[in-house]
Short mmCIF file of C-alpha atoms in Angstrom, two decimals:
data_model
loop_
_atom_site.label_atom_id
_atom_site.label_comp_id
_atom_site.label_asym_id
_atom_site.label_seq_id
_atom_site.Cartn_x
_atom_site.Cartn_y
_atom_site.Cartn_z
CA MET A 1 -3.24 33.73 78.89
CA ASN A 2 -0.07 33.26 76.79
CA LEU A 3 -1.02 35.11 73.28
CA ARG A 4 0.97 31.94 72.18
CA ASP A 5 -2.37 29.50 73.02
CA VAL A 6 -4.62 32.03 71.47
CA ILE A 7 -4.64 31.12 67.87
CA ILE A 8 -5.08 27.65 66.99
CA GLU A 9 -4.97 27.55 63.39
CA PRO A 10 -6.17 29.81 60.39
CA HIS A 11 -9.83 28.43 59.00
CA ILE A 12 -9.43 27.50 55.61
CA SER A 13 -12.42 27.77 53.42
CA GLU A 14 -13.97 28.70 50.12
CA LYS A 15 -15.83 31.32 52.20
CA THR A 16 -12.70 32.44 53.87
CA MET A 17 -10.26 32.64 51.09
CA MET A 18 -12.85 35.07 49.07
CA ASP A 19 -13.18 36.90 52.27
CA MET A 20 -9.66 37.26 52.60
CA GLU A 21 -8.79 37.97 49.03
CA GLU A 22 -11.78 40.34 48.88
CA ASN A 23 -11.95 42.10 51.77
CA ASN A 24 -8.56 41.63 54.46
CA TRP A 25 -10.68 39.31 56.64
CA TYR A 26 -8.49 36.59 58.36
CA THR A 27 -10.01 33.60 59.86
CA PHE A 28 -8.93 31.67 62.83
CA LYS A 29 -10.31 29.22 65.01
CA VAL A 30 -9.29 29.94 68.91
CA ALA A 31 -9.23 28.95 71.81
CA LEU A 32 -12.61 29.07 73.94
CA ASN A 33 -11.47 31.39 76.32
CA SER A 34 -10.16 34.14 74.37
CA ASN A 35 -11.75 37.71 73.86
CA LYS A 36 -11.14 40.00 70.77
CA SER A 37 -8.38 41.90 72.60
CA GLN A 38 -6.40 38.77 73.44
CA ILE A 39 -7.29 37.62 69.70
CA LYS A 40 -6.08 41.64 68.20
CA ASP A 41 -2.99 41.69 70.56
CA ALA A 42 -2.04 37.56 69.88
CA VAL A 43 -2.86 38.37 65.92
CA GLU A 44 -0.48 41.36 66.05
CA ASP A 45 2.25 39.67 68.23
CA ILE A 46 2.77 36.91 65.78
CA PHE A 47 2.24 38.15 62.40
CA ASP A 48 3.81 41.58 62.84
CA VAL A 49 0.50 43.02 61.16
CA THR A 50 -1.69 45.93 62.41
CA VAL A 51 -5.55 44.56 63.33
CA LYS A 52 -8.70 47.53 63.06
CA LYS A 53 -11.53 45.09 63.86
CA VAL A 54 -12.10 42.07 65.03
CA THR A 55 -15.05 40.08 65.15
CA THR A 56 -15.89 36.07 67.40
CA CYS A 57 -18.38 33.39 67.26
CA ARG A 58 -18.50 30.15 68.63
CA MET A 59 -19.07 27.65 66.73
CA PRO A 60 -21.53 24.66 68.44
CA GLY A 61 -20.38 21.27 67.91
CA LYS A 62 -22.62 18.74 65.79
CA LYS A 63 -24.32 16.36 67.42
CA ARG A 64 -22.70 12.73 66.21
CA ARG A 65 -23.31 9.42 67.27
CA LEU A 66 -22.10 6.15 67.14
CA ARG A 67 -24.59 2.82 67.51
CA TYR A 68 -26.67 3.37 70.34
CA ASN A 69 -24.31 6.77 72.33
CA GLU A 70 -25.22 10.19 70.99
CA GLY A 71 -22.36 12.56 71.35
CA THR A 72 -21.60 16.28 70.39
CA THR A 73 -17.56 17.18 68.49
CA ALA A 74 -15.87 20.22 70.63
CA GLU A 75 -17.62 23.46 71.03
CA TRP A 76 -15.31 25.95 69.30
CA LYS A 77 -14.33 29.46 68.96
CA LYS A 78 -14.09 31.20 65.21
CA ALA A 79 -12.71 35.24 64.74
CA ARG A 80 -12.92 37.15 61.81
CA VAL A 81 -9.69 40.14 61.86
CA LYS A 82 -9.67 42.51 59.42
CA LEU A 83 -6.50 44.10 58.74
CA SER A 84 -5.24 47.65 57.60
CA GLU A 85 -5.29 47.74 53.70
CA ASP A 86 -1.33 46.74 53.09
CA ASP A 87 -0.70 44.09 55.45
CA ASN A 88 -0.75 40.02 54.99
CA ILE A 89 -1.13 37.00 56.40
CA GLU A 90 1.84 35.07 54.57
CA ILE A 91 1.08 31.98 56.10
CA PHE A 92 -2.56 31.75 55.11
CA GLU A 93 -1.58 31.47 51.54
CA GLY A 94 0.09 28.44 52.26
CA VAL A 95 -1.38 26.23 54.49
CA MET B 1 8.95 31.07 19.63
CA LYS B 2 12.78 29.81 18.85
CA VAL B 3 14.19 26.76 17.35
CA ASN B 4 17.05 25.92 16.60
CA LYS B 5 17.61 23.00 14.06
CA GLU B 6 20.69 20.28 14.17
CA GLU B 7 21.16 17.81 11.83
CA ILE B 8 22.69 14.80 13.57
CA GLY B 9 23.63 11.29 11.87
CA GLU B 10 21.46 10.30 8.98
CA ASN B 11 18.62 11.57 8.02
CA LYS B 12 18.03 12.18 12.36
CA VAL B 13 16.59 16.43 13.06
CA LYS B 14 17.87 17.44 16.59
CA LEU B 15 15.09 20.58 17.31
CA GLU B 16 15.71 22.95 20.77
CA VAL B 17 12.47 24.80 20.86
CA GLU B 18 11.81 27.04 23.49
CA ILE B 19 8.80 28.70 24.02
CA GLU B 20 7.25 31.83 25.42
CA GLU B 21 6.55 32.92 29.39
CA GLU B 22 3.42 33.99 28.06
CA ARG B 23 1.96 30.80 26.72
CA VAL B 24 3.77 28.83 29.45
CA GLU B 25 1.57 30.84 31.67
CA ASP B 26 -1.77 29.73 29.97
CA ALA B 27 -0.30 26.04 29.33
CA LEU B 28 0.18 26.46 33.65
CA ASP B 29 -3.30 27.82 33.79
CA GLU B 30 -4.52 25.27 31.85
CA ALA B 31 -2.88 22.36 33.66
CA TYR B 32 -4.49 23.84 36.72
CA LYS B 33 -8.09 23.59 35.35
CA LYS B 34 -7.41 20.08 34.27
CA VAL B 35 -5.46 19.47 37.97
CA VAL B 36 -7.81 21.07 39.83
CA LYS B 37 -11.18 18.81 39.13
CA LYS B 38 -9.43 16.16 40.87
CA VAL B 39 -7.80 17.62 43.54
CA ASP B 40 -9.90 17.11 47.67
CA ILE B 41 -8.86 19.96 50.52
CA ASP B 42 -10.59 20.03 52.99
CA GLY B 43 -12.97 23.36 53.43
CA PHE B 44 -13.56 23.46 49.98
CA ARG B 45 -15.48 21.86 46.82
CA LYS B 46 -14.49 19.76 44.07
CA GLY B 47 -12.65 21.91 41.28
CA LYS B 48 -13.33 25.11 43.52
CA VAL B 49 -9.13 25.11 45.03
CA PRO B 50 -7.22 28.24 44.05
CA ARG B 51 -4.32 27.55 42.06
CA THR B 52 -2.34 29.85 45.02
CA LEU B 53 -2.97 27.13 47.68
CA LEU B 54 -3.21 24.30 45.41
CA GLU B 55 0.60 24.85 44.29
CA LYS B 56 1.43 25.95 48.30
CA ARG B 57 -0.28 22.47 49.18
CA TYR B 58 1.85 19.90 46.65
CA GLY B 59 4.21 22.03 45.93
CA GLU B 60 4.68 24.12 41.87
CA GLU B 61 5.66 20.76 39.86
CA VAL B 62 2.23 19.17 40.68
CA LEU B 63 0.78 21.37 37.30
CA HIS B 64 4.68 20.97 35.48
CA LYS B 65 3.41 17.43 33.79
CA ASP B 66 0.35 18.50 32.72
CA ALA B 67 1.75 22.05 31.65
CA LEU B 68 4.83 20.22 29.61
CA ASP B 69 2.51 17.82 27.78
CA ILE B 70 0.29 20.89 26.60
CA LEU B 71 3.37 22.75 25.50
CA ILE B 72 4.77 19.31 23.94
CA GLN B 73 2.30 18.94 21.50
CA GLN B 74 1.76 22.55 20.58
CA GLY B 75 5.56 23.42 20.32
CA TYR B 76 6.31 20.60 18.95
CA TYR B 77 3.73 20.63 15.95
CA GLU B 78 4.97 24.54 15.57
CA ALA B 79 8.86 23.70 15.53
CA VAL B 80 7.94 21.14 12.76
CA GLN B 81 6.51 23.39 10.48
CA GLU B 82 8.94 25.95 11.21
CA ALA B 83 11.59 24.26 10.65
CA ASP B 84 10.07 22.22 7.67
CA ILE B 85 10.73 18.78 7.73
CA GLU B 86 8.90 15.82 7.61
CA PRO B 87 9.14 13.26 10.44
CA ILE B 88 8.28 9.21 10.05
CA ASP B 89 8.11 8.81 13.68
CA GLN B 90 7.10 9.53 17.20
CA PRO B 91 9.58 12.27 17.88
CA GLU B 92 11.57 11.41 21.29
CA ILE B 93 11.64 14.47 23.76
CA THR B 94 14.34 15.22 26.08
CA ASP B 95 15.32 18.12 28.54
CA ALA B 96 12.45 19.19 29.03
CA HIS B 97 12.40 22.45 31.41
CA ILE B 98 9.30 24.24 32.98
CA GLN B 99 9.33 26.94 35.60
CA GLY B 100 6.37 29.99 36.48
CA GLY B 101 7.82 32.74 34.80
CA GLU B 102 10.64 31.28 32.42
CA PRO B 103 10.46 30.59 29.04
CA ALA B 104 10.43 26.38 29.15
CA THR B 105 11.87 24.49 26.72
CA PHE B 106 12.90 21.45 25.16
CA THR B 107 14.32 19.31 22.94
CA ALA B 108 13.01 16.79 20.50
CA GLU B 109 15.19 14.14 18.06
CA VAL B 110 13.18 12.25 14.98
CA GLU B 111 13.85 10.80 12.33
CA VAL B 112 12.91 12.54 9.14
CA LYS B 113 11.87 11.21 5.11
CA PRO B 114 16.00 10.89 3.79
CA ASP B 115 17.06 12.97 1.34
CA VAL B 116 16.91 11.05 -2.20
CA GLU B 117 19.41 11.61 -4.66
CA LEU B 118 17.45 11.30 -7.71
CA GLY B 119 19.80 9.49 -10.90
CA ASN B 120 18.62 9.81 -14.20
CA TYR B 121 14.63 9.16 -14.83
CA THR B 122 13.30 10.51 -18.50
CA GLU B 123 15.62 9.07 -20.50
CA LEU B 124 15.50 4.92 -19.06
CA GLU B 125 15.73 1.98 -21.49
CA VAL B 126 12.72 0.84 -21.17
CA GLU B 127 10.18 -0.33 -23.52
CA PRO B 128 6.60 -1.21 -23.69
CA GLU B 129 6.11 -4.52 -24.45
CA GLU B 130 4.03 -5.08 -28.07
CA VAL B 131 0.95 -6.33 -27.46
CA THR B 132 -0.45 -9.75 -29.78
CA VAL B 133 -2.84 -11.68 -29.70
CA GLU B 134 -2.09 -15.35 -30.52
CA ALA B 135 -4.48 -17.63 -32.87
CA GLU B 136 -3.41 -21.00 -30.28
CA ASP B 137 -4.59 -18.50 -27.14
CA ILE B 138 -7.89 -17.78 -28.69
CA GLU B 139 -8.51 -21.44 -29.82
CA GLN B 140 -7.64 -22.45 -26.07
CA GLU B 141 -10.41 -20.03 -24.37
CA LEU B 142 -12.66 -21.53 -26.81
CA GLU B 143 -11.96 -24.55 -25.27
CA ALA B 144 -12.16 -23.72 -22.35
CA LYS B 145 -15.64 -22.19 -23.15
CA ARG B 146 -16.86 -24.86 -24.97
CA GLN B 147 -16.18 -27.31 -22.27
CA GLU B 148 -17.72 -24.88 -20.28
CA HIS B 149 -20.88 -25.50 -21.36
CA ALA B 150 -20.41 -29.24 -21.66
CA GLN B 151 -23.42 -31.42 -21.04
CA LEU B 152 -23.40 -35.15 -19.65
CA VAL B 153 -25.23 -36.91 -21.84
CA GLY B 154 -25.89 -40.93 -21.25
CA VAL B 155 -24.02 -43.40 -23.57
CA ASP B 156 -25.79 -47.08 -24.32
CA ARG B 157 -22.43 -49.10 -23.86
CA GLU B 158 -22.27 -51.58 -20.83
CA VAL B 159 -18.58 -50.99 -19.32
CA VAL B 160 -17.26 -48.25 -17.80
CA GLU B 161 -14.29 -46.40 -19.43
CA GLU B 162 -11.76 -43.94 -18.62
CA GLY B 163 -13.05 -39.91 -19.10
CA ASP B 164 -17.04 -41.22 -18.83
CA PHE B 165 -19.23 -40.08 -15.29
CA VAL B 166 -20.16 -43.16 -13.31
CA THR B 167 -23.09 -42.23 -10.89
CA ILE B 168 -22.20 -44.90 -8.40
CA ASP B 169 -23.04 -46.26 -4.85
CA TYR B 170 -19.49 -47.11 -2.46
CA GLU B 171 -19.33 -47.97 1.24
CA GLY B 172 -15.95 -47.84 2.09
CA TYR B 173 -14.63 -50.89 5.15
CA VAL B 174 -11.47 -50.08 7.36
CA ASP B 175 -10.34 -53.54 8.59
CA GLY B 176 -14.61 -54.00 8.55
CA GLU B 177 -15.68 -51.52 9.71
CA THR B 178 -17.31 -48.40 7.77
CA PHE B 179 -15.89 -45.05 9.19
CA GLU B 180 -16.94 -41.66 8.64
CA GLY B 181 -17.23 -40.15 4.89
CA GLY B 182 -17.02 -43.83 3.89
CA SER B 183 -19.88 -44.22 2.22
CA ALA B 184 -22.35 -42.32 -0.96
CA GLU B 185 -24.87 -43.19 -2.42
CA ASP B 186 -25.50 -41.65 -6.30
CA TYR B 187 -22.24 -39.81 -6.08
CA ASN B 188 -20.94 -38.16 -10.05
CA LEU B 189 -17.47 -39.65 -10.42
CA GLU B 190 -15.09 -38.85 -13.46
CA ILE B 191 -13.24 -41.96 -13.98
CA GLY B 192 -9.50 -40.51 -14.68
CA SER B 193 -10.07 -36.82 -12.87
CA GLU B 194 -8.21 -37.87 -10.49
CA SER B 195 -10.45 -36.34 -7.33
CA PHE B 196 -10.94 -39.94 -5.57
CA VAL B 197 -7.72 -41.69 -3.49
CA PRO B 198 -5.50 -43.12 -6.26
CA GLY B 199 -6.36 -45.70 -7.23
CA PHE B 200 -9.86 -46.11 -6.58
CA GLU B 201 -10.80 -44.62 -10.25
CA GLU B 202 -8.93 -46.69 -12.40
CA GLN B 203 -9.78 -49.92 -10.40
CA LEU B 204 -13.48 -48.89 -11.81
CA THR B 205 -12.59 -49.37 -15.30
CA GLY B 206 -14.04 -52.94 -16.76
CA VAL B 207 -16.79 -52.78 -15.02
CA GLU B 208 -20.25 -53.18 -16.32
CA VAL B 209 -23.57 -51.28 -15.27
CA GLY B 210 -25.30 -52.06 -12.12
CA ALA B 211 -22.71 -54.34 -11.37
CA GLU B 212 -21.64 -54.50 -7.96
CA THR B 213 -17.66 -54.83 -6.70
CA THR B 214 -14.85 -54.56 -4.63
CA VAL B 215 -11.87 -51.56 -4.68
CA GLU B 216 -8.96 -52.24 -2.29
CA ILE B 217 -7.51 -49.13 -1.98
CA THR B 218 -4.22 -47.94 0.28
CA PHE B 219 -4.59 -44.44 1.51
CA PRO B 220 -1.65 -42.16 1.18
CA GLU B 221 0.80 -41.92 3.38
CA ASN B 222 -0.29 -38.09 3.14
CA TYR B 223 -3.82 -37.90 3.83
CA GLN B 224 -6.00 -35.46 5.54
CA SER B 225 -7.28 -37.07 7.45
CA ASP B 226 -4.85 -38.77 9.98
CA ASP B 227 -6.61 -42.24 10.99
CA LEU B 228 -6.95 -42.88 7.67
CA ALA B 229 -3.57 -42.15 6.15
CA GLY B 230 -1.67 -45.55 5.24
CA GLU B 231 -4.63 -47.66 6.24
CA ASP B 232 -5.66 -50.00 3.94
CA ALA B 233 -10.02 -49.73 3.01
CA GLU B 234 -11.65 -51.85 1.18
CA PHE B 235 -14.72 -50.05 -1.27
CA GLU B 236 -18.14 -51.76 -2.35
CA VAL B 237 -18.75 -49.63 -5.03
CA LYS B 238 -22.36 -50.43 -7.38
CA VAL B 239 -22.60 -48.48 -10.77
CA LYS B 240 -25.54 -47.33 -11.74
CA ASP B 241 -25.06 -44.84 -14.34
CA ILE B 242 -22.17 -43.84 -16.99
CA LYS B 243 -22.62 -40.73 -18.87
CA ARG B 244 -20.52 -38.95 -21.12
CA LYS B 245 -19.57 -35.36 -21.56
CA GLU B 246 -20.59 -33.68 -24.77
CA VAL B 247 -18.87 -30.92 -25.49
CA PRO B 248 -20.78 -28.82 -27.83
CA GLU B 249 -19.49 -28.17 -31.86
CA LEU B 250 -17.62 -24.97 -32.73
CA ASP B 251 -20.65 -23.70 -34.96
CA ASP B 252 -22.76 -20.60 -35.55
CA GLU B 253 -25.19 -22.20 -32.71
CA PHE B 254 -22.57 -22.29 -30.54
CA ALA B 255 -22.07 -18.81 -30.85
CA LYS B 256 -25.91 -18.00 -30.36
CA ASP B 257 -26.05 -19.65 -27.73
CA LEU B 258 -22.95 -17.77 -25.52
CA GLY B 259 -24.91 -14.18 -26.97
CA PHE B 260 -23.37 -13.66 -30.40
CA GLU B 261 -24.63 -13.60 -34.10
CA THR B 262 -21.66 -16.29 -35.56
CA LEU B 263 -19.10 -18.10 -34.76
CA ASP B 264 -16.87 -15.12 -36.23
CA GLU B 265 -18.23 -12.55 -33.68
CA LEU B 266 -17.14 -14.77 -30.88
CA LYS B 267 -14.06 -15.06 -32.01
CA SER B 268 -12.88 -11.27 -32.39
CA ASP B 269 -14.59 -11.05 -28.89
CA ILE B 270 -12.32 -13.05 -27.33
CA GLU B 271 -9.90 -11.81 -29.08
CA GLU B 272 -10.54 -8.08 -28.10
CA ASP B 273 -10.48 -9.29 -24.10
CA LEU B 274 -7.20 -11.28 -24.32
CA ALA B 275 -5.71 -7.89 -26.28
CA ALA B 276 -7.33 -5.52 -23.46
CA GLU B 277 -6.07 -8.30 -20.70
CA ALA B 278 -2.65 -8.41 -21.65
CA GLU B 279 -2.02 -4.52 -23.07
CA GLU B 280 -3.11 -3.78 -19.02
CA LYS B 281 -0.34 -6.81 -17.80
CA ALA B 282 2.13 -5.06 -20.64
CA ASP B 283 1.38 -1.63 -18.95
CA ARG B 284 1.41 -2.75 -15.40
CA ALA B 285 5.18 -4.63 -16.50
CA TYR B 286 6.31 -1.71 -17.96
CA GLU B 287 5.10 0.60 -15.47
CA ASN B 288 7.03 -1.72 -12.46
CA GLN B 289 10.11 -1.77 -15.03
CA LEU B 290 10.01 1.99 -14.91
CA VAL B 291 9.88 2.36 -11.54
CA GLU B 292 12.42 -0.18 -10.90
CA ALA B 293 14.98 1.62 -13.12
CA ALA B 294 14.21 5.14 -11.71
CA VAL B 295 14.90 3.77 -8.04
CA GLU B 296 18.36 2.22 -9.33
CA ASN B 297 19.55 5.12 -10.63
CA ALA B 298 18.68 7.46 -7.33
CA GLU B 299 20.67 6.81 -4.23
CA VAL B 300 18.32 6.55 -0.78
CA ASP B 301 18.72 5.11 2.39
CA VAL B 302 15.14 3.91 3.28
CA PRO B 303 15.02 4.64 7.20
CA GLU B 304 13.69 1.53 9.45
CA VAL B 305 11.27 2.57 10.75
CA MET B 306 9.47 3.59 8.08
CA VAL B 307 9.85 -0.06 6.70
CA GLU B 308 8.65 -0.66 9.54
CA GLU B 309 4.93 1.09 8.46
CA GLU B 310 4.92 -0.38 5.84
CA ILE B 311 4.76 -3.85 7.30
CA ASP B 312 2.35 -2.64 9.56
CA ASN B 313 0.09 -1.40 6.76
CA MET B 314 0.31 -5.02 4.31
CA LEU B 315 -0.02 -6.77 7.62
CA GLU B 316 -3.19 -4.89 7.92
CA GLY B 317 -4.34 -5.18 4.72
CA GLN B 318 -3.72 -9.00 4.61
CA LYS B 319 -5.90 -9.55 7.81
CA MET B 320 -8.77 -6.95 5.96
CA GLN B 321 -8.53 -9.15 3.13
CA MET B 322 -8.58 -11.98 4.91
CA GLN B 323 -11.65 -10.76 6.82
CA GLN B 324 -13.62 -10.31 4.04
CA GLN B 325 -12.77 -13.98 2.78
CA GLY B 326 -14.57 -15.00 5.69
CA PHE B 327 -11.04 -16.16 7.49
CA ASP B 328 -9.58 -15.67 11.20
CA PHE B 329 -6.54 -14.72 11.33
CA ASP B 330 -5.28 -16.03 14.19
CA GLU B 331 -6.38 -19.25 12.79
CA TYR B 332 -4.34 -18.22 9.76
CA LEU B 333 -1.42 -17.88 11.63
CA GLU B 334 -1.79 -21.52 13.42
CA MET B 335 -2.40 -22.79 9.89
CA THR B 336 0.97 -21.81 8.27
CA GLY B 337 2.97 -22.47 11.91
CA MET B 338 3.67 -18.76 11.37
CA ASP B 339 3.01 -16.34 14.28
CA GLU B 340 3.12 -12.80 13.70
CA GLU B 341 6.73 -11.68 13.67
CA ALA B 342 7.68 -13.82 11.40
CA LEU B 343 5.43 -12.85 8.98
CA ARG B 344 6.58 -9.78 8.83
CA ASP B 345 10.36 -10.72 8.73
CA ASN B 346 8.41 -12.46 5.25
CA PHE B 347 6.98 -9.01 4.38
CA ARG B 348 10.40 -7.25 5.09
CA GLY B 349 12.35 -7.31 1.62
CA GLN B 350 8.77 -6.50 -0.73
CA ALA B 351 8.22 -3.73 2.41
CA ALA B 352 11.71 -2.04 1.73
CA GLU B 353 11.01 -2.02 -2.09
CA ARG B 354 7.90 -0.58 -1.68
CA THR B 355 9.10 1.73 0.64
CA LYS B 356 12.28 3.05 -1.30
CA SER B 357 9.80 3.64 -4.83
CA ASN B 358 7.62 5.48 -3.23
CA LEU B 359 10.44 7.94 -1.55
CA VAL B 360 11.81 8.01 -5.24
CA LEU B 361 8.55 8.22 -7.04
CA GLU B 362 7.85 11.06 -3.65
CA ALA B 363 11.13 12.89 -5.16
CA ILE B 364 9.61 12.92 -8.73
CA ALA B 365 7.17 14.65 -8.14
CA GLU B 366 8.63 16.83 -6.28
CA GLU B 367 11.27 18.25 -8.70
CA GLU B 368 8.61 18.07 -11.43
CA GLY B 369 5.95 19.87 -9.71
CA ILE B 370 3.53 17.62 -10.09
CA GLU B 371 0.61 18.48 -8.12
CA VAL B 372 -2.82 16.94 -7.54
CA THR B 373 -5.34 19.48 -7.55
CA GLU B 374 -8.63 19.99 -5.58
CA GLU B 375 -10.91 19.10 -8.85
CA GLU B 376 -8.93 16.22 -9.79
CA ILE B 377 -9.84 14.68 -5.85
CA ASP B 378 -13.55 15.85 -6.09
CA GLU B 379 -13.12 13.94 -9.52
CA LYS B 380 -11.82 10.78 -7.93
CA VAL B 381 -14.00 10.61 -4.64
CA GLU B 382 -17.25 11.24 -6.99
CA GLU B 383 -16.45 7.83 -8.76
CA ILE B 384 -15.45 6.78 -5.33
CA ALA B 385 -19.27 7.45 -4.93
CA LYS B 386 -20.08 6.33 -8.04
CA ASN B 387 -19.23 3.13 -7.30
CA GLN B 388 -20.33 2.22 -3.94
CA GLY B 389 -24.07 2.85 -5.21
CA GLN B 390 -26.92 5.27 -6.84
CA ASP B 391 -27.54 6.85 -3.63
CA GLN B 392 -23.99 8.13 -2.14
CA ASP B 393 -23.56 11.82 -1.89
CA PRO B 394 -20.21 12.91 -3.11
CA GLU B 395 -19.76 14.96 -0.56
CA GLN B 396 -20.54 13.14 1.87
CA ILE B 397 -18.28 10.73 1.33
CA LYS B 398 -15.58 13.28 1.15
CA ALA B 399 -16.32 14.56 4.42
CA PHE B 400 -16.35 11.08 5.37
CA LEU B 401 -12.83 10.38 3.94
CA GLN B 402 -11.95 13.63 5.77
CA MET B 403 -12.60 12.33 9.13
CA GLN B 404 -11.16 9.32 8.63
CA GLY B 405 -7.84 10.73 7.85
CA GLN B 406 -7.90 8.91 4.47
CA LEU B 407 -8.34 11.89 2.50
CA ASP B 408 -4.54 12.76 1.76
CA GLN B 409 -3.93 8.91 1.35
CA LEU B 410 -6.20 9.40 -1.52
CA LYS B 411 -4.12 12.46 -2.97
CA ASP B 412 -1.26 10.78 -2.19
CA GLY B 413 -2.46 7.66 -4.25
CA LEU B 414 -3.59 10.51 -6.91
CA GLN B 415 0.10 12.02 -7.17
CA MET B 416 1.81 8.45 -7.77
CA GLU B 417 -0.94 8.08 -10.63
CA LYS B 418 0.29 11.74 -12.24
CA THR B 419 4.16 10.79 -11.13
CA MET B 420 3.37 7.44 -12.99
CA GLU B 421 1.62 8.98 -16.10
CA PHE B 422 4.82 11.14 -16.33
CA LEU B 423 7.31 8.72 -16.58
CA LYS B 424 5.18 6.86 -19.11
CA ASP B 425 5.36 10.35 -21.37
CA ASN B 426 8.74 11.11 -20.96
CA ASN B 427 10.23 7.94 -22.41
#
């Protein structure tokens, strides 16, 4: 799998911003079929940082309904990445 | 904070103000707190967006405008104090510059109170007028009082004469038809009072009581009702009664009716009243002359802004007065056929005069160190409280005035009065 296809976008919310500032955990939306080692490689390669730990989870799609047609939004994968203390990712603070 | 004061042109001052970084940072913070409440970004509740994210996403400039508003408001006020100037207008702010981590700067141009070059004001050649009450005036006043207390008394005379009060029924026709307001019953008319259309009253003289007569008149061209102006009309008039006005005799009896013991007492009371009135009038005239003379000797450029402000005040006063009399201001404008602009022009000359004398009086007060003390203000407030009614608490009124910003006005007014006293004492 191409490293550039692993990370889709940073996941930014109140919760992740706090996590980032306090514990140096960065959160990404990643490809569903990627695994932790691929995520680690991708983050280290793209942002030039050292990754200490990766945790992932699958976020199930939410039920949505349009008139009588039921459906779901897409399932996706969330990855939290712990960086070593002196590293940070600038792009987060800008997007 | 650094303030650089520069005088440009007449009565105009340019202030270059520089504000330290720390205060800029404070202002930015405050601006952020204000802006953040309105920003909506996915993943954040309203008001919870971090400042860094906000600045990255929308650019640092989002905060600059609000921060500048805050800074200029504070900074301008302080700069005015520091430069020790008295602005009379809103400042014109230019070249405002702000950047996080740098001192902020702005330039304010504002008109200030003009310098007054006082001339001579203590040895003015103005003398207070001597007050005397003429015997004639007393007579006149007495006569007026008599007329006031006149009574209508029936006369046994059959024919109407000039000066009679007649009770009449009348009905008017224009082209054989009645019109609105053209008839009445038991109307009291004084012959010779000219309260009716010219010619009406004259034609009634010589008519007998109980008789009916026809009066033919022509309404004048400038009659208040357009329909009737210039029309010929006929009135059928019936004279029912004749009365004459009887004025009371000038004697002690008359004086007693008015609450005095004797006629002489009444006379001396009238004299006193007249003297007080005349004295007050003379006093005011004297004050006016003093101010006029002092103003003439002084040199002032009266700025346009102050005149306009005075006009505003005068207009406001006029409106208030009209409201109290139950007039509508717009109606008044319509009636006099003026618009507000024309009215302002009317006031302009007077406003300029007033502004000028105010400036001169202020300058004199400053020159002589005339100041209003706290006690004097309290005294005045108490007086106001007394005038308003018994249950008014002076403290409360003072607080109320302060809230409305009228306490300063009060103080200015008192200072004027004191300056006036000074002028009177020193001339």
